[in-house]
Amino acid sequence: MSKFSRFMKENKNVKPNERYAPTATLQDENGKPLEWEFKQISSRENEALRDACTMEVQVKGKPNLFRPKVKTAEYLAKMIVASTVYPDLYDVGLQDSYGVKTPEELLYALVDNAGEYQEFTVWMQKFQGFTKSLDDKVEEAKN
């Protein structure tokens, strides 16, 4: 038996998908908010999402010196889209019904209440294993 047998892939726990109702405006026939289904994204997927949402901004007073800045709202929307199993945010018929062309635009159309969307992003970050939301980290950095 290998000294690393506990680290083998077959011993790794996989977090199950979870359900969450991000908005009260979409309801079933009994008036209960519709639940969506979400999956975990991998560390590699997360890095790709964050890289896609990172831009270089010039440091004030320092010509030719730049620092990375994550476009937080874009990153969170992409994280939610990548995590969503149901409904299919890539479905053209669903996008057309809201007059949008991307899964991120559809996400914003489906969850168009600002307070619900904020709660949704906090839930998603915790579901993905972040113990502090990005907003919390921004506030921490400011202080």
Short mmCIF file of N, CA and C in Angstrom, two decimals:
data_model
loop_
_atom_site.label_atom_id
_atom_site.label_comp_id
_atom_site.label_asym_id
_atom_site.label_seq_id
_atom_site.Cartn_x
_atom_site.Cartn_y
_atom_site.Cartn_z
N MET A 1 0.84 -1.18 0.00
CA MET A 1 0.00 0.00 0.00
C MET A 1 0.89 1.25 0.00
N SER A 2 0.56 2.19 -0.84
CA SER A 2 1.31 3.43 -0.95
C SER A 2 1.13 4.29 0.30
N LYS A 3 2.17 5.01 0.65
CA LYS A 3 2.06 5.91 1.79
C LYS A 3 1.14 7.09 1.48
N PHE A 4 0.77 7.21 0.21
CA PHE A 4 -0.12 8.29 -0.21
C PHE A 4 -1.53 7.79 -0.54
N SER A 5 -1.87 6.59 -0.11
CA SER A 5 -3.14 5.98 -0.50
C SER A 5 -4.34 6.84 -0.10
N ARG A 6 -4.28 7.52 1.01
CA ARG A 6 -5.41 8.38 1.43
C ARG A 6 -5.56 9.59 0.50
N PHE A 7 -4.52 9.91 -0.27
CA PHE A 7 -4.58 11.05 -1.18
C PHE A 7 -5.07 10.65 -2.58
N MET A 8 -5.28 9.36 -2.81
CA MET A 8 -5.71 8.89 -4.13
C MET A 8 -7.08 9.45 -4.47
N LYS A 9 -7.30 9.66 -5.75
CA LYS A 9 -8.53 10.30 -6.22
C LYS A 9 -9.79 9.59 -5.71
N GLU A 10 -9.77 8.28 -5.66
CA GLU A 10 -10.96 7.55 -5.22
C GLU A 10 -11.32 7.82 -3.77
N ASN A 11 -10.41 8.41 -2.99
CA ASN A 11 -10.67 8.73 -1.58
C ASN A 11 -11.10 10.19 -1.39
N LYS A 12 -11.14 10.93 -2.46
CA LYS A 12 -11.48 12.35 -2.36
C LYS A 12 -13.00 12.52 -2.28
N ASN A 13 -13.44 13.27 -1.30
CA ASN A 13 -14.87 13.57 -1.17
C ASN A 13 -15.27 14.62 -2.20
N VAL A 14 -16.38 14.38 -2.84
CA VAL A 14 -16.91 15.33 -3.83
C VAL A 14 -18.14 15.99 -3.23
N LYS A 15 -18.14 17.31 -3.23
CA LYS A 15 -19.27 18.03 -2.67
C LYS A 15 -20.46 17.90 -3.62
N PRO A 16 -21.62 17.52 -3.10
CA PRO A 16 -22.78 17.35 -3.97
C PRO A 16 -23.33 18.70 -4.44
N ASN A 17 -24.07 18.65 -5.53
CA ASN A 17 -24.75 19.86 -6.01
C ASN A 17 -25.72 20.33 -4.93
N GLU A 18 -26.00 21.62 -4.95
CA GLU A 18 -26.96 22.18 -4.00
C GLU A 18 -28.02 22.97 -4.74
N ARG A 19 -29.14 23.16 -4.07
CA ARG A 19 -30.25 23.93 -4.63
C ARG A 19 -30.42 25.21 -3.82
N TYR A 20 -30.81 26.27 -4.53
CA TYR A 20 -31.00 27.57 -3.90
C TYR A 20 -31.97 28.36 -4.77
N ALA A 21 -32.86 29.09 -4.14
CA ALA A 21 -33.81 29.94 -4.87
C ALA A 21 -33.30 31.39 -4.79
N PRO A 22 -32.66 31.88 -5.85
CA PRO A 22 -32.05 33.21 -5.79
C PRO A 22 -33.03 34.38 -5.89
N THR A 23 -34.27 34.10 -6.32
CA THR A 23 -35.23 35.19 -6.46
C THR A 23 -36.64 34.71 -6.13
N ALA A 24 -37.41 35.60 -5.55
CA ALA A 24 -38.81 35.29 -5.22
C ALA A 24 -39.73 35.60 -6.40
N THR A 25 -39.20 36.20 -7.45
CA THR A 25 -40.04 36.60 -8.58
C THR A 25 -40.35 35.46 -9.54
N LEU A 26 -39.62 34.37 -9.46
CA LEU A 26 -39.89 33.18 -10.27
C LEU A 26 -40.41 32.10 -9.33
N GLN A 27 -41.68 31.69 -9.55
CA GLN A 27 -42.34 30.79 -8.61
C GLN A 27 -42.99 29.61 -9.33
N ASP A 28 -43.17 28.52 -8.58
CA ASP A 28 -43.88 27.37 -9.12
C ASP A 28 -45.39 27.61 -9.01
N GLU A 29 -46.18 26.62 -9.37
CA GLU A 29 -47.64 26.76 -9.37
C GLU A 29 -48.23 26.98 -7.97
N ASN A 30 -47.46 26.68 -6.93
CA ASN A 30 -47.91 26.87 -5.55
C ASN A 30 -47.40 28.17 -4.93
N GLY A 31 -46.71 28.98 -5.73
CA GLY A 31 -46.19 30.25 -5.23
C GLY A 31 -44.87 30.15 -4.51
N LYS A 32 -44.23 28.98 -4.58
CA LYS A 32 -42.93 28.78 -3.93
C LYS A 32 -41.83 29.19 -4.91
N PRO A 33 -40.82 29.96 -4.44
CA PRO A 33 -39.72 30.35 -5.34
C PRO A 33 -39.05 29.14 -5.97
N LEU A 34 -38.75 29.25 -7.27
CA LEU A 34 -38.10 28.17 -8.00
C LEU A 34 -36.66 28.01 -7.54
N GLU A 35 -36.29 26.77 -7.27
CA GLU A 35 -34.91 26.48 -6.88
C GLU A 35 -34.07 26.20 -8.12
N TRP A 36 -32.86 26.71 -8.10
CA TRP A 36 -31.88 26.43 -9.13
C TRP A 36 -30.93 25.38 -8.57
N GLU A 37 -30.19 24.74 -9.46
CA GLU A 37 -29.20 23.75 -9.03
C GLU A 37 -27.80 24.24 -9.38
N PHE A 38 -26.87 24.07 -8.43
CA PHE A 38 -25.50 24.55 -8.60
C PHE A 38 -24.50 23.46 -8.28
N LYS A 39 -23.36 23.53 -8.99
CA LYS A 39 -22.25 22.60 -8.78
C LYS A 39 -21.03 23.39 -8.34
N GLN A 40 -20.11 22.67 -7.75
CA GLN A 40 -18.82 23.26 -7.39
C GLN A 40 -18.00 23.49 -8.66
N ILE A 41 -17.21 24.54 -8.67
CA ILE A 41 -16.24 24.71 -9.75
C ILE A 41 -14.86 24.39 -9.18
N SER A 42 -13.97 23.97 -10.04
CA SER A 42 -12.62 23.60 -9.58
C SER A 42 -11.76 24.85 -9.37
N SER A 43 -10.68 24.66 -8.68
CA SER A 43 -9.72 25.75 -8.48
C SER A 43 -9.22 26.28 -9.81
N ARG A 44 -8.99 25.37 -10.74
CA ARG A 44 -8.51 25.76 -12.07
C ARG A 44 -9.56 26.60 -12.81
N GLU A 45 -10.83 26.17 -12.75
CA GLU A 45 -11.90 26.95 -13.37
C GLU A 45 -12.01 28.33 -12.74
N ASN A 46 -11.89 28.37 -11.43
CA ASN A 46 -11.97 29.65 -10.72
C ASN A 46 -10.85 30.60 -11.16
N GLU A 47 -9.64 30.07 -11.26
CA GLU A 47 -8.51 30.90 -11.70
C GLU A 47 -8.74 31.44 -13.11
N ALA A 48 -9.27 30.61 -13.99
CA ALA A 48 -9.54 31.05 -15.36
C ALA A 48 -10.59 32.16 -15.37
N LEU A 49 -11.63 32.00 -14.54
CA LEU A 49 -12.66 33.05 -14.45
C LEU A 49 -12.06 34.35 -13.93
N ARG A 50 -11.27 34.24 -12.88
CA ARG A 50 -10.67 35.46 -12.30
C ARG A 50 -9.70 36.11 -13.28
N ASP A 51 -8.91 35.32 -13.96
CA ASP A 51 -7.98 35.88 -14.96
C ASP A 51 -8.73 36.60 -16.06
N ALA A 52 -9.86 36.02 -16.49
CA ALA A 52 -10.66 36.64 -17.56
C ALA A 52 -11.26 37.97 -17.12
N CYS A 53 -11.38 38.16 -15.82
CA CYS A 53 -12.00 39.38 -15.29
C CYS A 53 -10.98 40.33 -14.66
N THR A 54 -9.71 40.11 -14.94
CA THR A 54 -8.64 40.94 -14.37
C THR A 54 -8.06 41.84 -15.44
N MET A 55 -7.89 43.09 -15.08
CA MET A 55 -7.27 44.04 -16.00
C MET A 55 -6.12 44.73 -15.28
N GLU A 56 -5.23 45.29 -16.07
CA GLU A 56 -4.10 46.03 -15.52
C GLU A 56 -4.48 47.51 -15.45
N VAL A 57 -4.31 48.11 -14.28
CA VAL A 57 -4.59 49.54 -14.13
C VAL A 57 -3.30 50.25 -13.71
N GLN A 58 -3.15 51.43 -14.23
CA GLN A 58 -1.93 52.19 -13.93
C GLN A 58 -1.96 52.68 -12.49
N VAL A 59 -0.81 52.59 -11.83
CA VAL A 59 -0.66 53.10 -10.48
C VAL A 59 -0.52 54.61 -10.58
N LYS A 60 -1.34 55.34 -9.81
CA LYS A 60 -1.32 56.80 -9.87
C LYS A 60 0.06 57.34 -9.53
N GLY A 61 0.50 58.26 -10.35
CA GLY A 61 1.79 58.91 -10.12
C GLY A 61 2.99 58.06 -10.49
N LYS A 62 2.77 56.89 -11.03
CA LYS A 62 3.87 55.99 -11.40
C LYS A 62 3.72 55.59 -12.86
N PRO A 63 4.29 56.37 -13.76
CA PRO A 63 4.18 55.99 -15.17
C PRO A 63 4.83 54.63 -15.42
N ASN A 64 4.21 53.87 -16.29
CA ASN A 64 4.69 52.54 -16.67
C ASN A 64 4.63 51.50 -15.55
N LEU A 65 3.89 51.81 -14.46
CA LEU A 65 3.72 50.85 -13.38
C LEU A 65 2.23 50.51 -13.29
N PHE A 66 1.93 49.22 -13.39
CA PHE A 66 0.54 48.77 -13.40
C PHE A 66 0.33 47.73 -12.32
N ARG A 67 -0.92 47.60 -11.89
CA ARG A 67 -1.30 46.58 -10.92
C ARG A 67 -2.56 45.89 -11.41
N PRO A 68 -2.75 44.62 -11.04
CA PRO A 68 -3.96 43.92 -11.48
C PRO A 68 -5.18 44.36 -10.67
N LYS A 69 -6.31 44.43 -11.33
CA LYS A 69 -7.57 44.78 -10.67
C LYS A 69 -8.64 43.83 -11.19
N VAL A 70 -9.29 43.12 -10.27
CA VAL A 70 -10.36 42.19 -10.64
C VAL A 70 -11.66 42.97 -10.75
N LYS A 71 -12.36 42.79 -11.88
CA LYS A 71 -13.68 43.38 -12.06
C LYS A 71 -14.66 42.45 -11.32
N THR A 72 -14.90 42.78 -10.06
CA THR A 72 -15.62 41.91 -9.14
C THR A 72 -17.00 41.50 -9.64
N ALA A 73 -17.79 42.44 -10.09
CA ALA A 73 -19.16 42.13 -10.53
C ALA A 73 -19.13 41.15 -11.70
N GLU A 74 -18.23 41.36 -12.64
CA GLU A 74 -18.11 40.47 -13.79
C GLU A 74 -17.66 39.07 -13.35
N TYR A 75 -16.70 39.03 -12.44
CA TYR A 75 -16.19 37.76 -11.93
C TYR A 75 -17.29 36.96 -11.22
N LEU A 76 -18.07 37.62 -10.37
CA LEU A 76 -19.13 36.92 -9.65
C LEU A 76 -20.20 36.40 -10.60
N ALA A 77 -20.55 37.20 -11.60
CA ALA A 77 -21.54 36.75 -12.58
C ALA A 77 -21.02 35.53 -13.33
N LYS A 78 -19.76 35.54 -13.73
CA LYS A 78 -19.18 34.40 -14.45
C LYS A 78 -19.10 33.17 -13.55
N MET A 79 -18.81 33.38 -12.26
CA MET A 79 -18.77 32.27 -11.31
C MET A 79 -20.15 31.64 -11.18
N ILE A 80 -21.17 32.46 -11.07
CA ILE A 80 -22.53 31.94 -10.95
C ILE A 80 -22.91 31.17 -12.20
N VAL A 81 -22.62 31.73 -13.37
CA VAL A 81 -22.95 31.06 -14.64
C VAL A 81 -22.23 29.72 -14.73
N ALA A 82 -20.94 29.69 -14.39
CA ALA A 82 -20.17 28.45 -14.46
C ALA A 82 -20.68 27.40 -13.48
N SER A 83 -21.29 27.84 -12.39
CA SER A 83 -21.77 26.93 -11.35
C SER A 83 -23.19 26.44 -11.60
N THR A 84 -23.94 27.14 -12.43
CA THR A 84 -25.36 26.84 -12.60
C THR A 84 -25.55 25.59 -13.48
N VAL A 85 -26.22 24.61 -12.90
CA VAL A 85 -26.58 23.39 -13.61
C VAL A 85 -27.98 23.55 -14.20
N TYR A 86 -28.90 24.11 -13.39
CA TYR A 86 -30.28 24.32 -13.82
C TYR A 86 -30.81 25.60 -13.21
N PRO A 87 -31.38 26.48 -13.98
CA PRO A 87 -31.72 26.39 -15.40
C PRO A 87 -30.47 26.56 -16.28
N ASP A 88 -30.59 26.14 -17.52
CA ASP A 88 -29.49 26.27 -18.47
C ASP A 88 -29.43 27.72 -18.95
N LEU A 89 -28.48 28.47 -18.44
CA LEU A 89 -28.35 29.89 -18.79
C LEU A 89 -27.85 30.11 -20.21
N TYR A 90 -27.41 29.03 -20.86
CA TYR A 90 -26.96 29.11 -22.25
C TYR A 90 -28.10 28.82 -23.24
N ASP A 91 -29.27 28.47 -22.74
CA ASP A 91 -30.40 28.14 -23.59
C ASP A 91 -30.86 29.37 -24.38
N VAL A 92 -30.81 29.26 -25.70
CA VAL A 92 -31.14 30.39 -26.58
C VAL A 92 -32.60 30.80 -26.42
N GLY A 93 -33.50 29.83 -26.28
CA GLY A 93 -34.91 30.16 -26.10
C GLY A 93 -35.16 30.96 -24.84
N LEU A 94 -34.49 30.57 -23.76
CA LEU A 94 -34.61 31.30 -22.49
C LEU A 94 -34.01 32.69 -22.63
N GLN A 95 -32.84 32.79 -23.27
CA GLN A 95 -32.23 34.10 -23.49
C GLN A 95 -33.14 34.98 -24.34
N ASP A 96 -33.69 34.41 -25.42
CA ASP A 96 -34.58 35.19 -26.29
C ASP A 96 -35.81 35.70 -25.56
N SER A 97 -36.34 34.90 -24.63
CA SER A 97 -37.54 35.32 -23.90
C SER A 97 -37.28 36.58 -23.06
N TYR A 98 -36.03 36.81 -22.70
CA TYR A 98 -35.65 38.01 -21.93
C TYR A 98 -34.97 39.05 -22.80
N GLY A 99 -34.79 38.75 -24.08
CA GLY A 99 -34.16 39.71 -24.99
C GLY A 99 -32.69 39.93 -24.72
N VAL A 100 -31.99 38.87 -24.29
CA VAL A 100 -30.56 38.96 -24.00
C VAL A 100 -29.80 37.96 -24.86
N LYS A 101 -28.47 38.12 -24.92
CA LYS A 101 -27.65 37.28 -25.80
C LYS A 101 -26.55 36.50 -25.09
N THR A 102 -26.34 36.73 -23.80
CA THR A 102 -25.29 36.01 -23.08
C THR A 102 -25.85 35.41 -21.79
N PRO A 103 -25.22 34.37 -21.27
CA PRO A 103 -25.69 33.79 -20.01
C PRO A 103 -25.60 34.78 -18.84
N GLU A 104 -24.59 35.65 -18.86
CA GLU A 104 -24.47 36.64 -17.79
C GLU A 104 -25.62 37.66 -17.84
N GLU A 105 -25.97 38.09 -19.04
CA GLU A 105 -27.11 39.01 -19.18
C GLU A 105 -28.39 38.34 -18.73
N LEU A 106 -28.55 37.06 -19.05
CA LEU A 106 -29.73 36.31 -18.62
C LEU A 106 -29.78 36.21 -17.10
N LEU A 107 -28.65 35.96 -16.48
CA LEU A 107 -28.57 35.90 -15.02
C LEU A 107 -29.11 37.19 -14.41
N TYR A 108 -28.64 38.33 -14.92
CA TYR A 108 -29.10 39.62 -14.39
C TYR A 108 -30.59 39.84 -14.67
N ALA A 109 -31.09 39.33 -15.79
CA ALA A 109 -32.51 39.47 -16.10
C ALA A 109 -33.37 38.60 -15.19
N LEU A 110 -32.91 37.40 -14.90
CA LEU A 110 -33.67 36.50 -14.04
C LEU A 110 -33.69 36.96 -12.59
N VAL A 111 -32.55 37.45 -12.12
CA VAL A 111 -32.43 37.93 -10.73
C VAL A 111 -32.20 39.43 -10.81
N ASP A 112 -33.28 40.18 -11.06
CA ASP A 112 -33.14 41.61 -11.31
C ASP A 112 -33.37 42.49 -10.08
N ASN A 113 -33.61 41.88 -8.92
CA ASN A 113 -33.72 42.63 -7.69
C ASN A 113 -32.32 42.75 -7.08
N ALA A 114 -31.86 43.97 -6.87
CA ALA A 114 -30.48 44.19 -6.41
C ALA A 114 -30.18 43.51 -5.08
N GLY A 115 -31.13 43.56 -4.14
CA GLY A 115 -30.91 42.92 -2.85
C GLY A 115 -30.82 41.41 -2.95
N GLU A 116 -31.71 40.82 -3.76
CA GLU A 116 -31.67 39.37 -3.97
C GLU A 116 -30.37 38.96 -4.64
N TYR A 117 -29.94 39.74 -5.63
CA TYR A 117 -28.70 39.42 -6.33
C TYR A 117 -27.50 39.47 -5.38
N GLN A 118 -27.48 40.48 -4.51
CA GLN A 118 -26.39 40.59 -3.54
C GLN A 118 -26.36 39.38 -2.61
N GLU A 119 -27.54 38.97 -2.10
CA GLU A 119 -27.61 37.79 -1.23
C GLU A 119 -27.17 36.54 -1.99
N PHE A 120 -27.55 36.47 -3.26
CA PHE A 120 -27.18 35.35 -4.11
C PHE A 120 -25.67 35.25 -4.26
N THR A 121 -25.00 36.36 -4.51
CA THR A 121 -23.54 36.33 -4.68
C THR A 121 -22.84 35.91 -3.39
N VAL A 122 -23.39 36.34 -2.25
CA VAL A 122 -22.80 35.94 -0.96
C VAL A 122 -22.99 34.43 -0.76
N TRP A 123 -24.20 33.93 -1.06
CA TRP A 123 -24.46 32.49 -0.93
C TRP A 123 -23.51 31.71 -1.84
N MET A 124 -23.36 32.17 -3.09
CA MET A 124 -22.52 31.46 -4.06
C MET A 124 -21.08 31.40 -3.60
N GLN A 125 -20.56 32.49 -3.08
CA GLN A 125 -19.18 32.49 -2.62
C GLN A 125 -18.98 31.50 -1.47
N LYS A 126 -19.93 31.45 -0.56
CA LYS A 126 -19.83 30.49 0.54
C LYS A 126 -19.94 29.06 0.02
N PHE A 127 -20.86 28.83 -0.92
CA PHE A 127 -21.01 27.50 -1.52
C PHE A 127 -19.71 27.07 -2.20
N GLN A 128 -19.01 28.00 -2.83
CA GLN A 128 -17.76 27.68 -3.51
C GLN A 128 -16.57 27.58 -2.56
N GLY A 129 -16.80 27.80 -1.28
CA GLY A 129 -15.74 27.60 -0.29
C GLY A 129 -15.03 28.86 0.18
N PHE A 130 -15.49 30.01 -0.27
CA PHE A 130 -14.90 31.26 0.20
C PHE A 130 -15.56 31.61 1.53
N THR A 131 -14.77 31.76 2.57
CA THR A 131 -15.35 32.04 3.89
C THR A 131 -15.71 33.51 4.04
N LYS A 132 -15.06 34.36 3.29
CA LYS A 132 -15.40 35.79 3.29
C LYS A 132 -15.76 36.18 1.87
N SER A 133 -16.80 37.00 1.72
CA SER A 133 -17.18 37.45 0.39
C SER A 133 -16.14 38.43 -0.13
N LEU A 134 -16.12 38.64 -1.42
CA LEU A 134 -15.20 39.62 -2.01
C LEU A 134 -15.47 41.00 -1.46
N ASP A 135 -16.74 41.32 -1.21
CA ASP A 135 -17.08 42.62 -0.63
C ASP A 135 -16.46 42.77 0.75
N ASP A 136 -16.49 41.70 1.56
CA ASP A 136 -15.87 41.73 2.89
C ASP A 136 -14.38 42.00 2.77
N LYS A 137 -13.73 41.35 1.80
CA LYS A 137 -12.30 41.51 1.62
C LYS A 137 -11.97 42.93 1.17
N VAL A 138 -12.82 43.52 0.32
CA VAL A 138 -12.61 44.89 -0.13
C VAL A 138 -12.72 45.83 1.06
N GLU A 139 -13.75 45.62 1.89
CA GLU A 139 -13.91 46.47 3.09
C GLU A 139 -12.72 46.33 4.02
N GLU A 140 -12.23 45.11 4.20
CA GLU A 140 -11.07 44.85 5.04
C GLU A 140 -9.85 45.61 4.52
N ALA A 141 -9.67 45.58 3.21
CA ALA A 141 -8.52 46.23 2.60
C ALA A 141 -8.60 47.75 2.75
N LYS A 142 -9.82 48.29 2.73
CA LYS A 142 -10.00 49.74 2.86
C LYS A 142 -9.61 50.23 4.25
N ASN A 143 -9.86 49.39 5.26
CA ASN A 143 -9.61 49.80 6.66
C ASN A 143 -8.22 49.62 7.09
#
